[in-house]
């Protein structure tokens, strides 16, 4: 298949399309997964911050007395709280401080701001020089001077007696989150081309697999066209040679003319036979059922064949016998002419491929609502390696001998096609030098 430019190109195109479509699907799936992972993490993060802020808010409000005033009780609740005057200001997380459970990982910070938004105290990690933000938003995502992102929630704090105290900000670094999503992105970016490579290779293989039957029928058509052209060329060349040689003869006798016409007629007959066989085969390729089906009595068809071919058997010195093993007539639904053609081809083959003194038997039997017709001969037989091919169009085991018998290699192909359109089948058993048995099975229409 790869030697044919058209098929190679089509296979490549198919593989590229498969890989392209799969690439888009995989890309969309990867993007969807990435978004789902990011969303799930973001939700968890929000819930954590909300829960920490809520707990702190509920614990702090009962101890706050004056707006923007830090009561000692606040320091008890947040032990590592650092006010602006203390030296601990801007300290970095050492990994040893533990304020409340949620802060212990070191990614969290708590900030207390007065009503104007000035920082009063901080606990946990303090992001370096966070940009000014719009305090009206409850949720904010900020980036510090180092480029680290932080996510925080802001809640308003009231004093014990309901006056505004300031606000509480609880936030956490998004470094861990960003690193994780970055890793997921890298895995996907590396994984996608690798997966595409796999998909591309599989697509190439699958495209080849899918195109195999198309290529086979293309090859068969090519072979058939070449064989048909070859078969048609032989009689045409013979006619032309006969005419050419006769044109060179100066004085024609009447015998010469008759001889020439006989040769032309013989070749013409061969041509017409070939064309008729080809037409019949192509018609059978197109239709599933026999032409104008009607009940046919196989006993009658067999007698007709025997009668027609008796002269040939006599001429070839082959004994032709018929054995009807059923008491009643066997009826099948089909086209009598086609069934006649089927049996005629088999019996004439049997006679032609059986040496003088041999025997050809035509048997009619029935079993399991099937008509069984056998054509047995004691002829030359067929080699096992040829048995699978003898039903192919234009196939001849021994071309020279077959051509000598006038065969074109279409007889068995036609027999098989006729059996098939009659919902039956044809099988062959043969042994070289011993003879052959062709068995046809057809569904019985009615047993009288
Ligand atoms: P042809 O017209 O050449 O006989 P067929 O299609 O009828 O073509 O048969 C195909 C080939 O099968 C023949 O060339 C012949 O070699 C082989 N064959 C068919 N029938 C017999 C048989 N009864 N005994 C031996 N060989 C046979």
PDB file of C-alpha atoms and ligand atoms in Angstrom, residues 349-350 353 377 380-382 390 395-398 402 407-413 436 438, ligand 1:
ATOM      1  CA  UNK A 349     -14.688 -28.246 -16.714  1.00  0.00           C
ATOM      2  CA  UNK A 350     -14.931 -31.794 -15.349  1.00  0.00           C
ATOM      3  CA  UNK A 353      -9.799 -31.596 -17.121  1.00  0.00           C
ATOM      4  CA  UNK A 377     -14.566 -36.210 -11.864  1.00  0.00           C
ATOM      5  CA  UNK A 380      -6.156 -34.240 -13.109  1.00  0.00           C
ATOM      6  CA  UNK A 381      -7.229 -32.665  -9.795  1.00  0.00           C
ATOM      7  CA  UNK A 382      -6.187 -29.305  -8.381  1.00  0.00           C
ATOM      8  CA  UNK A 390      -9.646 -21.066  -8.646  1.00  0.00           C
ATOM      9  CA  UNK A 395      -7.446 -17.360 -12.545  1.00  0.00           C
ATOM     10  CA  UNK A 396      -6.186 -20.426 -14.379  1.00  0.00           C
ATOM     11  CA  UNK A 397      -4.031 -23.108 -12.831  1.00  0.00           C
ATOM     12  CA  UNK A 398      -2.276 -23.961 -16.046  1.00  0.00           C
ATOM     13  CA  UNK A 402      -6.735 -23.805 -20.041  1.00  0.00           C
ATOM     14  CA  UNK A 407     -11.229 -21.239 -21.043  1.00  0.00           C
ATOM     15  CA  UNK A 408     -10.776 -17.636 -20.001  1.00  0.00           C
ATOM     16  CA  UNK A 409     -10.705 -18.265 -16.252  1.00  0.00           C
ATOM     17  CA  UNK A 410     -14.182 -16.844 -15.673  1.00  0.00           C
ATOM     18  CA  UNK A 411     -16.154 -20.130 -15.536  1.00  0.00           C
ATOM     19  CA  UNK A 412     -15.735 -20.814 -11.795  1.00  0.00           C
ATOM     20  CA  UNK A 413     -16.027 -17.112 -10.871  1.00  0.00           C
ATOM     21  CA  UNK A 436     -12.178 -33.180  -7.972  1.00  0.00           C
ATOM     22  CA  UNK A 438     -17.490 -29.536  -6.685  1.00  0.00           C
TER      23      UNK A 438
HETATM   24  P1  LIG B   1     -11.441 -21.958 -17.363  1.00  0.00           P
HETATM   25  O1  LIG B   1     -12.417 -21.267 -18.169  1.00  0.00           O
HETATM   26  O2  LIG B   1     -10.023 -21.627 -17.661  1.00  0.00           O
HETATM   27  O3  LIG B   1     -11.680 -23.392 -17.208  1.00  0.00           O
HETATM   28  P2  LIG B   1     -12.477 -21.768 -14.739  1.00  0.00           P
HETATM   29  O4  LIG B   1     -12.772 -20.559 -13.925  1.00  0.00           O
HETATM   30  O5  LIG B   1     -13.631 -22.604 -15.143  1.00  0.00           O
HETATM   31  O6  LIG B   1     -11.641 -21.268 -15.952  1.00  0.00           O
HETATM   32  O7  LIG B   1     -11.459 -22.641 -13.938  1.00  0.00           O
HETATM   33  C1  LIG B   1     -10.331 -22.048 -13.363  1.00  0.00           C
HETATM   34  C2  LIG B   1      -9.200 -23.020 -13.277  1.00  0.00           C
HETATM   35  O8  LIG B   1      -9.536 -24.062 -12.359  1.00  0.00           O
HETATM   36  C3  LIG B   1      -8.958 -23.742 -14.585  1.00  0.00           C
HETATM   37  O9  LIG B   1      -8.008 -23.051 -15.339  1.00  0.00           O
HETATM   38  C4  LIG B   1      -8.458 -25.084 -14.165  1.00  0.00           C
HETATM   39  O10 LIG B   1      -7.050 -25.038 -14.032  1.00  0.00           O
HETATM   40  C5  LIG B   1      -9.042 -25.285 -12.782  1.00  0.00           C
HETATM   41  N1  LIG B   1     -10.151 -26.266 -12.809  1.00  0.00           N
HETATM   42  C6  LIG B   1     -11.452 -25.980 -12.885  1.00  0.00           C
HETATM   43  N2  LIG B   1     -12.205 -27.111 -12.855  1.00  0.00           N
HETATM   44  C7  LIG B   1     -11.352 -28.130 -12.758  1.00  0.00           C
HETATM   45  C8  LIG B   1     -11.475 -29.546 -12.674  1.00  0.00           C
HETATM   46  N3  LIG B   1     -12.676 -30.156 -12.680  1.00  0.00           N
HETATM   47  N4  LIG B   1     -10.356 -30.288 -12.568  1.00  0.00           N
HETATM   48  C9  LIG B   1      -9.141 -29.692 -12.545  1.00  0.00           C
HETATM   49  N5  LIG B   1      -8.934 -28.369 -12.630  1.00  0.00           N
HETATM   50  C10 LIG B   1     -10.024 -27.597 -12.731  1.00  0.00           C
END
